[in-house]
GROMACS .gro file of C-alpha atoms in nm:
model
  379
    1MET     CA    1  -1.233   0.048   0.021
    2ARG     CA    2  -1.124   0.360   0.207
    3GLY     CA    3  -0.780   0.419   0.056
    4VAL     CA    4  -0.573   0.365  -0.257
    5TYR     CA    5  -0.196   0.317  -0.252
    6ILE     CA    6  -0.016   0.363  -0.588
    7HIS     CA    7   0.342   0.237  -0.616
    8ILE     CA    8   0.594   0.424  -0.829
    9PRO     CA    9   0.909   0.209  -0.825
   10PHE     CA   10   1.154   0.448  -0.993
   11CYS     CA   11   1.450   0.609  -0.814
   12GLN     CA   12   1.735   0.833  -0.918
   13GLN     CA   13   1.941   0.678  -0.635
   14ILE     CA   14   1.890   0.365  -0.424
   15CYS     CA   15   1.920   0.430  -0.048
   16HIS     CA   16   2.132   0.184   0.147
   17TYR     CA   17   1.849   0.088   0.386
   18CYS     CA   18   1.561   0.055   0.137
   19ASP     CA   19   1.403  -0.286   0.070
   20PHE     CA   20   1.095  -0.162  -0.119
   21ASN     CA   21   1.029  -0.266  -0.478
   22LYS     CA   22   1.238  -0.016  -0.678
   23VAL     CA   23   1.459   0.024  -0.986
   24PHE     CA   24   1.692   0.292  -1.119
   25LEU     CA   25   1.492   0.533  -1.334
   26LYS     CA   26   1.730   0.542  -1.629
   27ASN     CA   27   1.622   0.339  -1.936
   28GLN     CA   28   1.302   0.214  -1.770
   29PRO     CA   29   0.962   0.197  -1.949
   30VAL     CA   30   0.817   0.474  -1.733
   31ASP     CA   31   0.546   0.592  -1.973
   32GLN     CA   32   0.431   0.236  -2.036
   33TYR     CA   33   0.424   0.172  -1.662
   34ILE     CA   34   0.201   0.476  -1.602
   35GLU     CA   35  -0.043   0.354  -1.868
   36SER     CA   36  -0.040   0.011  -1.701
   37ILE     CA   37  -0.155   0.172  -1.376
   38GLY     CA   38  -0.458   0.300  -1.569
   39LYS     CA   39  -0.522  -0.051  -1.698
   40GLU     CA   40  -0.504  -0.192  -1.345
   41PHE     CA   41  -0.756   0.066  -1.224
   42GLN     CA   42  -0.988  -0.036  -1.508
   43LEU     CA   43  -0.953  -0.409  -1.444
   44MET     CA   44  -1.020  -0.359  -1.073
   45LYS     CA   45  -1.332  -0.161  -1.157
   46GLU     CA   46  -1.447  -0.436  -1.396
   47ALA     CA   47  -1.385  -0.691  -1.118
   48GLY     CA   48  -1.641  -0.508  -0.905
   49HIS     CA   49  -1.420  -0.288  -0.689
   50SER     CA   50  -1.572   0.056  -0.643
   51PHE     CA   51  -1.357   0.365  -0.593
   52GLU     CA   52  -1.655   0.584  -0.501
   53GLN     CA   53  -1.599   0.576  -0.123
   54VAL     CA   54  -1.224   0.635  -0.134
   55GLU     CA   55  -1.107   0.884   0.129
   56THR     CA   56  -0.732   0.892   0.066
   57VAL     CA   57  -0.479   0.833  -0.210
   58PHE     CA   58  -0.108   0.782  -0.142
   59LEU     CA   59   0.165   0.786  -0.409
   60GLY     CA   60   0.461   0.594  -0.271
   61GLY     CA   61   0.778   0.438  -0.398
   62GLY     CA   62   1.042   0.432  -0.501
   63THR     CA   63   1.020   0.804  -0.563
   64PRO     CA   64   0.704   0.940  -0.729
   65THR     CA   65   0.879   1.273  -0.786
   66ALA     CA   66   1.145   1.098  -0.997
   67LEU     CA   67   0.882   1.128  -1.272
   68SER     CA   68   0.899   1.423  -1.512
   69VAL     CA   69   0.634   1.695  -1.502
   70LEU     CA   70   0.459   1.544  -1.805
   71GLN     CA   71   0.469   1.195  -1.655
   72LEU     CA   72   0.332   1.322  -1.323
   73ASP     CA   73   0.058   1.505  -1.512
   74ARG     CA   74  -0.038   1.188  -1.699
   75LEU     CA   75  -0.035   0.975  -1.382
   76LEU     CA   76  -0.253   1.222  -1.192
   77THR     CA   77  -0.490   1.252  -1.489
   78ILE     CA   78  -0.538   0.873  -1.480
   79VAL     CA   79  -0.603   0.880  -1.104
   80GLY     CA   80  -0.866   1.150  -1.163
   81GLN     CA   81  -1.046   0.930  -1.416
   82TYR     CA   82  -1.123   0.670  -1.149
   83ILE     CA   83  -1.130   0.868  -0.824
   84ASP     CA   84  -1.320   1.185  -0.736
   85VAL     CA   85  -1.006   1.374  -0.632
   86PRO     CA   86  -1.180   1.695  -0.508
   87SER     CA   87  -1.378   1.488  -0.255
   88LEU     CA   88  -1.068   1.318  -0.108
   89ARG     CA   89  -0.985   1.383   0.254
   90GLU     CA   90  -0.616   1.349   0.175
   91PHE     CA   91  -0.401   1.301  -0.135
   92THR     CA   92  -0.035   1.245  -0.046
   93THR     CA   93   0.277   1.199  -0.249
   94GLU     CA   94   0.616   1.097  -0.119
   95ALA     CA   95   0.900   1.316  -0.242
   96ASN     CA   96   1.275   1.360  -0.220
   97PRO     CA   97   1.406   1.710  -0.149
   98ASP     CA   98   1.649   1.711  -0.442
   99ASP     CA   99   1.413   1.602  -0.720
  100LEU     CA  100   1.097   1.797  -0.631
  101SER     CA  101   1.095   2.098  -0.863
  102GLU     CA  102   0.873   2.406  -0.865
  103ALA     CA  103   0.712   2.283  -1.188
  104GLN     CA  104   0.631   1.947  -1.027
  105LEU     CA  105   0.484   2.120  -0.723
  106PHE     CA  106   0.259   2.329  -0.947
  107ILE     CA  107   0.124   2.023  -1.131
  108LEU     CA  108   0.076   1.831  -0.804
  109LYS     CA  109  -0.120   2.123  -0.661
  110GLU     CA  110  -0.323   2.167  -0.979
  111LYS     CA  111  -0.419   1.797  -0.988
  112GLY     CA  112  -0.540   1.786  -0.628
  113VAL     CA  113  -0.244   1.655  -0.425
  114ASN     CA  114  -0.277   1.826  -0.086
  115ARG     CA  115  -0.010   1.661   0.127
  116LEU     CA  116   0.365   1.613   0.082
  117SER     CA  117   0.565   1.347   0.267
  118ILE     CA  118   0.929   1.441   0.226
  119GLY     CA  119   1.206   1.187   0.288
  120VAL     CA  120   1.468   1.384   0.480
  121GLN     CA  121   1.599   1.121   0.729
  122SER     CA  122   1.876   1.346   0.867
  123PHE     CA  123   1.999   1.704   0.873
  124ASN     CA  124   2.357   1.583   0.903
  125GLU     CA  125   2.548   1.594   0.574
  126ARG     CA  126   2.787   1.313   0.673
  127LEU     CA  127   2.502   1.080   0.767
  128LEU     CA  128   2.308   1.164   0.451
  129LYS     CA  129   2.601   1.049   0.237
  130GLN     CA  130   2.651   0.744   0.456
  131ILE     CA  131   2.292   0.621   0.405
  132GLY     CA  132   2.295   0.685   0.029
  133ARG     CA  133   2.089   1.004   0.018
  134THR     CA  134   2.178   1.260  -0.248
  135HIS     CA  135   2.005   1.573  -0.114
  136SER     CA  136   2.160   1.844   0.102
  137VAL     CA  137   2.022   2.021   0.407
  138GLU     CA  138   1.974   2.330   0.189
  139ASP     CA  139   1.760   2.126  -0.053
  140VAL     CA  140   1.516   2.048   0.230
  141GLU     CA  141   1.474   2.409   0.334
  142ARG     CA  142   1.447   2.527  -0.028
  143VAL     CA  143   1.179   2.277  -0.127
  144ILE     CA  144   0.966   2.350   0.181
  145THR     CA  145   0.985   2.724   0.116
  146THR     CA  146   0.884   2.667  -0.247
  147ALA     CA  147   0.602   2.427  -0.154
  148ARG     CA  148   0.459   2.675   0.094
  149SER     CA  149   0.473   2.956  -0.162
  150ILE     CA  150   0.265   2.740  -0.400
  151GLY     CA  151   0.007   2.672  -0.130
  152PHE     CA  152   0.107   2.342   0.033
  153GLU     CA  153   0.046   2.358   0.407
  154ASN     CA  154   0.015   1.989   0.493
  155ILE     CA  155   0.380   1.881   0.480
  156SER     CA  156   0.539   1.592   0.667
  157LEU     CA  157   0.905   1.503   0.717
  158ASP     CA  158   1.038   1.148   0.754
  159LEU     CA  159   1.332   1.127   0.995
  160MET     CA  160   1.547   0.828   1.088
  161TYR     CA  161   1.752   0.744   1.396
  162GLY     CA  162   1.975   0.456   1.498
  163LEU     CA  163   2.186   0.515   1.186
  164PRO     CA  164   2.544   0.382   1.157
  165ASN     CA  165   2.782   0.592   1.369
  166GLN     CA  166   2.500   0.834   1.459
  167THR     CA  167   2.542   1.008   1.794
  168VAL     CA  168   2.271   1.135   2.028
  169SER     CA  169   2.388   1.493   1.972
  170GLU     CA  170   2.360   1.449   1.594
  171TRP     CA  171   2.004   1.322   1.637
  172GLN     CA  172   1.925   1.618   1.863
  173GLU     CA  173   2.055   1.856   1.596
  174THR     CA  174   1.835   1.687   1.332
  175LEU     CA  175   1.531   1.730   1.556
  176ASP     CA  176   1.622   2.096   1.615
  177ARG     CA  177   1.648   2.164   1.241
  178ALA     CA  178   1.330   1.970   1.164
  179LEU     CA  179   1.118   2.141   1.429
  180ALA     CA  180   1.251   2.484   1.331
  181LEU     CA  181   1.062   2.435   1.002
  182ASP     CA  182   0.737   2.433   1.205
  183LEU     CA  183   0.560   2.163   1.001
  184PRO     CA  184   0.232   1.999   1.102
  185HIS     CA  185   0.355   1.638   1.086
  186TYR     CA  186   0.674   1.442   1.153
  187SER     CA  187   0.754   1.071   1.132
  188ALA     CA  188   1.057   0.931   1.315
  189TYR     CA  189   1.162   0.572   1.250
  190SER     CA  190   1.446   0.367   1.388
  191LEU     CA  191   1.666   0.203   1.128
  192ILE     CA  192   1.568  -0.158   1.058
  193VAL     CA  193   1.830  -0.345   0.857
  194GLU     CA  194   1.638  -0.547   0.598
  195PRO     CA  195   1.767  -0.831   0.377
  196LYS     CA  196   1.866  -0.746   0.018
  197THR     CA  197   1.991  -0.400   0.112
  198VAL     CA  198   2.339  -0.246   0.107
  199PHE     CA  199   2.327  -0.213   0.486
  200TYR     CA  200   2.236  -0.580   0.530
  201ASN     CA  201   2.535  -0.688   0.322
  202ARG     CA  202   2.760  -0.466   0.530
  203MET     CA  203   2.610  -0.594   0.855
  204ILE     CA  204   2.675  -0.962   0.778
  205LYS     CA  205   3.036  -0.866   0.701
  206GLY     CA  206   3.064  -0.690   1.036
  207LYS     CA  207   3.103  -0.349   0.870
  208LEU     CA  208   2.791  -0.169   0.995
  209PRO     CA  209   2.864   0.010   1.326
  210LEU     CA  210   2.513   0.065   1.466
  211PRO     CA  211   2.431   0.245   1.793
  212GLY     CA  212   2.348   0.010   2.080
  213VAL     CA  213   1.998  -0.055   2.216
  214ASP     CA  214   2.045   0.194   2.503
  215THR     CA  215   2.147   0.471   2.261
  216GLU     CA  216   1.856   0.396   2.030
  217THR     CA  217   1.615   0.405   2.327
  218GLU     CA  218   1.759   0.741   2.432
  219MET     CA  219   1.702   0.871   2.077
  220PHE     CA  220   1.340   0.748   2.085
  221GLU     CA  221   1.282   0.913   2.423
  222MET     CA  222   1.431   1.233   2.287
  223VAL     CA  223   1.200   1.249   1.986
  224ILE     CA  224   0.892   1.192   2.205
  225ASP     CA  225   0.999   1.463   2.450
  226ARG     CA  226   1.095   1.713   2.181
  227MET     CA  227   0.776   1.659   1.980
  228ASN     CA  228   0.557   1.693   2.291
  229ALA     CA  229   0.738   2.015   2.384
  230ALA     CA  230   0.668   2.145   2.033
  231ASN     CA  231   0.296   2.051   2.063
  232ARG     CA  232   0.330   1.771   1.809
  233GLN     CA  233   0.113   1.498   1.959
  234GLN     CA  234   0.234   1.139   1.937
  235TYR     CA  235  -0.071   0.970   1.782
  236GLU     CA  236   0.111   0.653   1.668
  237ILE     CA  237   0.437   0.498   1.786
  238SER     CA  238   0.647   0.672   1.518
  239ASN     CA  239   0.421   0.961   1.416
  240PHE     CA  240   0.360   1.309   1.557
  241ALA     CA  241   0.122   1.585   1.446
  242ILE     CA  242  -0.063   1.897   1.546
  243PRO     CA  243  -0.440   1.839   1.589
  244GLY     CA  244  -0.617   1.775   1.260
  245TYR     CA  245  -0.303   1.675   1.069
  246PRO     CA  246  -0.241   1.302   1.115
  247SER     CA  247  -0.170   1.084   0.814
  248PHE     CA  248  -0.527   0.982   0.740
  249HIS     CA  249  -0.405   0.729   0.484
  250ASN     CA  250  -0.181   0.552   0.732
  251LEU     CA  251  -0.465   0.553   0.986
  252ILE     CA  252  -0.656   0.332   0.741
  253TYR     CA  253  -0.378   0.072   0.779
  254TRP     CA  254  -0.368   0.101   1.160
  255GLU     CA  255  -0.747   0.078   1.178
  256ASN     CA  256  -0.728  -0.250   0.983
  257SER     CA  257  -0.953  -0.107   0.711
  258HIS     CA  258  -0.967  -0.186   0.341
  259TYR     CA  259  -0.749  -0.031   0.073
  260ALA     CA  260  -0.638  -0.106  -0.282
  261GLY     CA  261  -0.273  -0.146  -0.374
  262ILE     CA  262  -0.199  -0.051  -0.735
  263GLY     CA  263   0.135  -0.083  -0.914
  264ALA     CA  264   0.424  -0.328  -0.928
  265GLY     CA  265   0.483  -0.492  -0.590
  266ALA     CA  266   0.190  -0.307  -0.427
  267HIS     CA  267  -0.008  -0.472  -0.148
  268GLY     CA  268  -0.380  -0.435  -0.084
  269TYR     CA  269  -0.655  -0.553   0.151
  270LEU     CA  270  -1.004  -0.584   0.004
  271GLY     CA  271  -1.294  -0.779   0.148
  272THR     CA  272  -1.141  -1.076   0.325
  273LYS     CA  273  -0.833  -1.092   0.104
  274ARG     CA  274  -0.485  -0.949   0.137
  275TYR     CA  275  -0.296  -0.952  -0.191
  276ALA     CA  276   0.038  -0.861  -0.343
  277ASN     CA  277   0.110  -0.766  -0.702
  278VAL     CA  278   0.402  -0.903  -0.902
  279GLY     CA  279   0.716  -0.695  -0.851
  280PRO     CA  280   0.923  -0.703  -1.173
  281LEU     CA  281   0.816  -0.424  -1.407
  282LYS     CA  282   0.804  -0.642  -1.719
  283HIS     CA  283   0.583  -0.902  -1.548
  284TYR     CA  284   0.353  -0.629  -1.418
  285ILE     CA  285   0.320  -0.459  -1.757
  286ASP     CA  286   0.280  -0.791  -1.943
  287HIS     CA  287  -0.006  -0.902  -1.716
  288LEU     CA  288  -0.194  -0.580  -1.786
  289GLU     CA  289  -0.121  -0.593  -2.161
  290GLU     CA  290  -0.298  -0.930  -2.153
  291GLY     CA  291  -0.591  -0.790  -1.955
  292ILE     CA  292  -0.505  -0.983  -1.639
  293LEU     CA  293  -0.478  -0.836  -1.290
  294PRO     CA  294  -0.107  -0.855  -1.193
  295LEU     CA  295  -0.155  -1.064  -0.879
  296LYS     CA  296   0.138  -1.253  -0.735
  297GLU     CA  297  -0.039  -1.392  -0.429
  298VAL     CA  298  -0.379  -1.369  -0.260
  299HIS     CA  299  -0.435  -1.466   0.102
  300GLU     CA  300  -0.779  -1.527   0.250
  301VAL     CA  301  -0.766  -1.362   0.593
  302THR     CA  302  -0.927  -1.582   0.857
  303ALA     CA  303  -1.140  -1.438   1.138
  304GLY     CA  304  -0.857  -1.519   1.380
  305GLU     CA  305  -0.598  -1.340   1.168
  306SER     CA  306  -0.823  -1.038   1.134
  307MET     CA  307  -0.862  -1.018   1.513
  308GLU     CA  308  -0.484  -1.044   1.555
  309GLU     CA  309  -0.431  -0.765   1.303
  310GLU     CA  310  -0.695  -0.550   1.473
  311MET     CA  311  -0.486  -0.566   1.790
  312PHE     CA  312  -0.128  -0.527   1.675
  313LEU     CA  313  -0.215  -0.263   1.416
  314GLY     CA  314  -0.460  -0.078   1.641
  315LEU     CA  315  -0.229  -0.077   1.941
  316ARG     CA  316   0.027   0.115   1.736
  317LYS     CA  317  -0.209   0.411   1.776
  318ILE     CA  318  -0.163   0.591   2.107
  319GLU     CA  319  -0.541   0.597   2.156
  320GLY     CA  320  -0.540   0.218   2.118
  321VAL     CA  321  -0.823  -0.021   2.032
  322SER     CA  322  -1.192   0.038   2.103
  323MET     CA  323  -1.338  -0.264   2.282
  324GLU     CA  324  -1.690  -0.170   2.166
  325HIS     CA  325  -1.574  -0.151   1.802
  326PHE     CA  326  -1.394  -0.487   1.835
  327ALA     CA  327  -1.710  -0.657   1.970
  328ARG     CA  328  -1.925  -0.502   1.698
  329LYS     CA  329  -1.681  -0.598   1.420
  330PHE     CA  330  -1.612  -0.956   1.527
  331GLY     CA  331  -1.925  -1.045   1.727
  332ARG     CA  332  -1.716  -1.142   2.030
  333PRO     CA  333  -1.600  -0.942   2.334
  334ILE     CA  334  -1.230  -0.863   2.325
  335GLN     CA  335  -1.182  -1.021   2.670
  336GLU     CA  336  -1.325  -1.351   2.544
  337VAL     CA  337  -1.062  -1.367   2.268
  338PHE     CA  338  -0.757  -1.208   2.430
  339GLY     CA  339  -0.839  -1.197   2.802
  340GLN     CA  340  -0.527  -1.383   2.921
  341SER     CA  341  -0.292  -1.175   2.707
  342ILE     CA  342  -0.452  -0.850   2.819
  343GLU     CA  343  -0.427  -0.946   3.188
  344LYS     CA  344  -0.064  -1.052   3.151
  345LEU     CA  345   0.035  -0.729   2.972
  346GLN     CA  346  -0.149  -0.517   3.230
  347GLN     CA  347   0.042  -0.691   3.509
  348GLN     CA  348   0.367  -0.619   3.326
  349GLY     CA  349   0.273  -0.251   3.301
  350LEU     CA  350   0.270  -0.258   2.920
  351LEU     CA  351  -0.104  -0.224   2.856
  352GLN     CA  352  -0.374  -0.012   3.018
  353MET     CA  353  -0.748   0.036   2.994
  354LYS     CA  354  -0.884   0.388   2.943
  355GLU     CA  355  -1.264   0.391   2.945
  356ASP     CA  356  -1.361   0.185   2.638
  357ARG     CA  357  -1.009   0.157   2.498
  358LEU     CA  358  -0.708  -0.069   2.541
  359CYS     CA  359  -0.382   0.118   2.481
  360LEU     CA  360  -0.010   0.097   2.542
  361THR     CA  361   0.137   0.247   2.856
  362LYS     CA  362   0.443   0.470   2.822
  363LYS     CA  363   0.653   0.161   2.899
  364GLY     CA  364   0.452  -0.033   2.640
  365VAL     CA  365   0.528   0.222   2.370
  366PHE     CA  366   0.898   0.137   2.413
  367GLN     CA  367   0.829  -0.237   2.404
  368GLY     CA  368   0.567  -0.246   2.130
  369ASN     CA  369   0.685  -0.565   1.964
  370THR     CA  370   0.672  -0.750   2.298
  371VAL     CA  371   0.310  -0.643   2.331
  372PHE     CA  372   0.207  -0.721   1.974
  373GLU     CA  373   0.337  -1.078   1.978
  374GLN     CA  374   0.107  -1.155   2.273
  375PHE     CA  375  -0.190  -1.118   2.039
  376LEU     CA  376  -0.091  -1.399   1.805
  377LEU     CA  377  -0.354  -1.670   1.849
  378GLU     CA  378  -0.256  -2.033   1.858
  379GLU     CA  379  -0.379  -2.225   1.555
   0.00000   0.00000   0.00000
C-alpha cells in the first residue's frame, strides 16, 4: 500500500452539504474510538498488510481537529507505532479554521504532520452561515498566520462554488481573498447536493436556490483563469498547486494505487479488493473489541473494473493516463480495450493524445463526466 486514510468522524457542527460519515462530538466515546483505531492497525498488520512502504497519511473526517490536544497526541502516537512517520512524503490533516488552536498546531507539528488542508469554502460571511459553517473570515487568516509561525508551509484551502444564492462576484471575491494568502495549494469544488443532507432535504422541497449551469461554468472558468494567473497549476480537475506541492495522497487515488482506509466508514483498496468499514461508531468499536476487522463490505475488483478505474480516475489528472503504464499494468494496449471510446472522444474534441499520454482537452475538462462514462465497459 502507498497511502493510509484515517477517518475521524467527530464534528462540532454538521455542514449542510456534508454526506460523509460523521457525528456531533458531544457525548461520543472519542477516547475509545481512538484506541479502536490502534486495534484496527494491529489487526491489519496481523492479517498480513505491511505499512512499511507507506508514502502518505491523511487524517480526514468529520473534523480531526475537533479532537482535544491530548486526544490528537494519543492518535498521532498510535499512528507512529505502525508507520515510520519521519520517512513519509506527506502527512496531512484536515482542519476547520475555528477549532484549530495554537496548541493543536504545536502537537501536529511535533508528531510529524507536515500538511494542513483547511476547509474554508467561502470568504463571504453570509454564505458561510448559509452552508452551516461556524468560522469567520478572520478565523481563516488568524489560523494561517499561526500555522506559518509554527513552521507549517504546506497549507491548502478547500473552496466551494455553485452555492445557494452565490453570485459570480462573490466567488471572485473569495478567490481574491484566498489567493492573497499566497498558499501553495488550493482545491475548488462545485457543490454537489447529496442525499441525507440538509441541502438535499431543502432541494426536494424546492427551497434551495442554486446557480444555473451557465453560472457554475463561469465560476469554474474563473477559478482556472485566476489560478493560472497566480502560477497555481491545474494538475487535477479541481486542484491547483505551485510545482512540488500537489496533494500526494490524493494522487494515490487518481493513480488507482493501493491504500488502507482505517476508521468508521473508511474505504480502502488493497490487492484486488475494495472495502468499506462499518459506519456506526458502536458497531465499529464492538468489532474491534472482539478482535474482528470492522468490514461492512468487500468487493473483488475485476480486471475490467480496474481498467475502467484507471481511465476515469487517471483522466482527472491534467497530465492524463500513460498508455505505456496501462499496457504494462494490464498486459493489453489501451487502444485494444478502449479504442472506440478514445476515437469518439477525440472526434468530439474532448480527449487528446500528447506523446505517450491520453488527456482531457480544455473542453473535456469542462465535460469530465461525459468523458468518464465512455470508459465503462459492457459486461
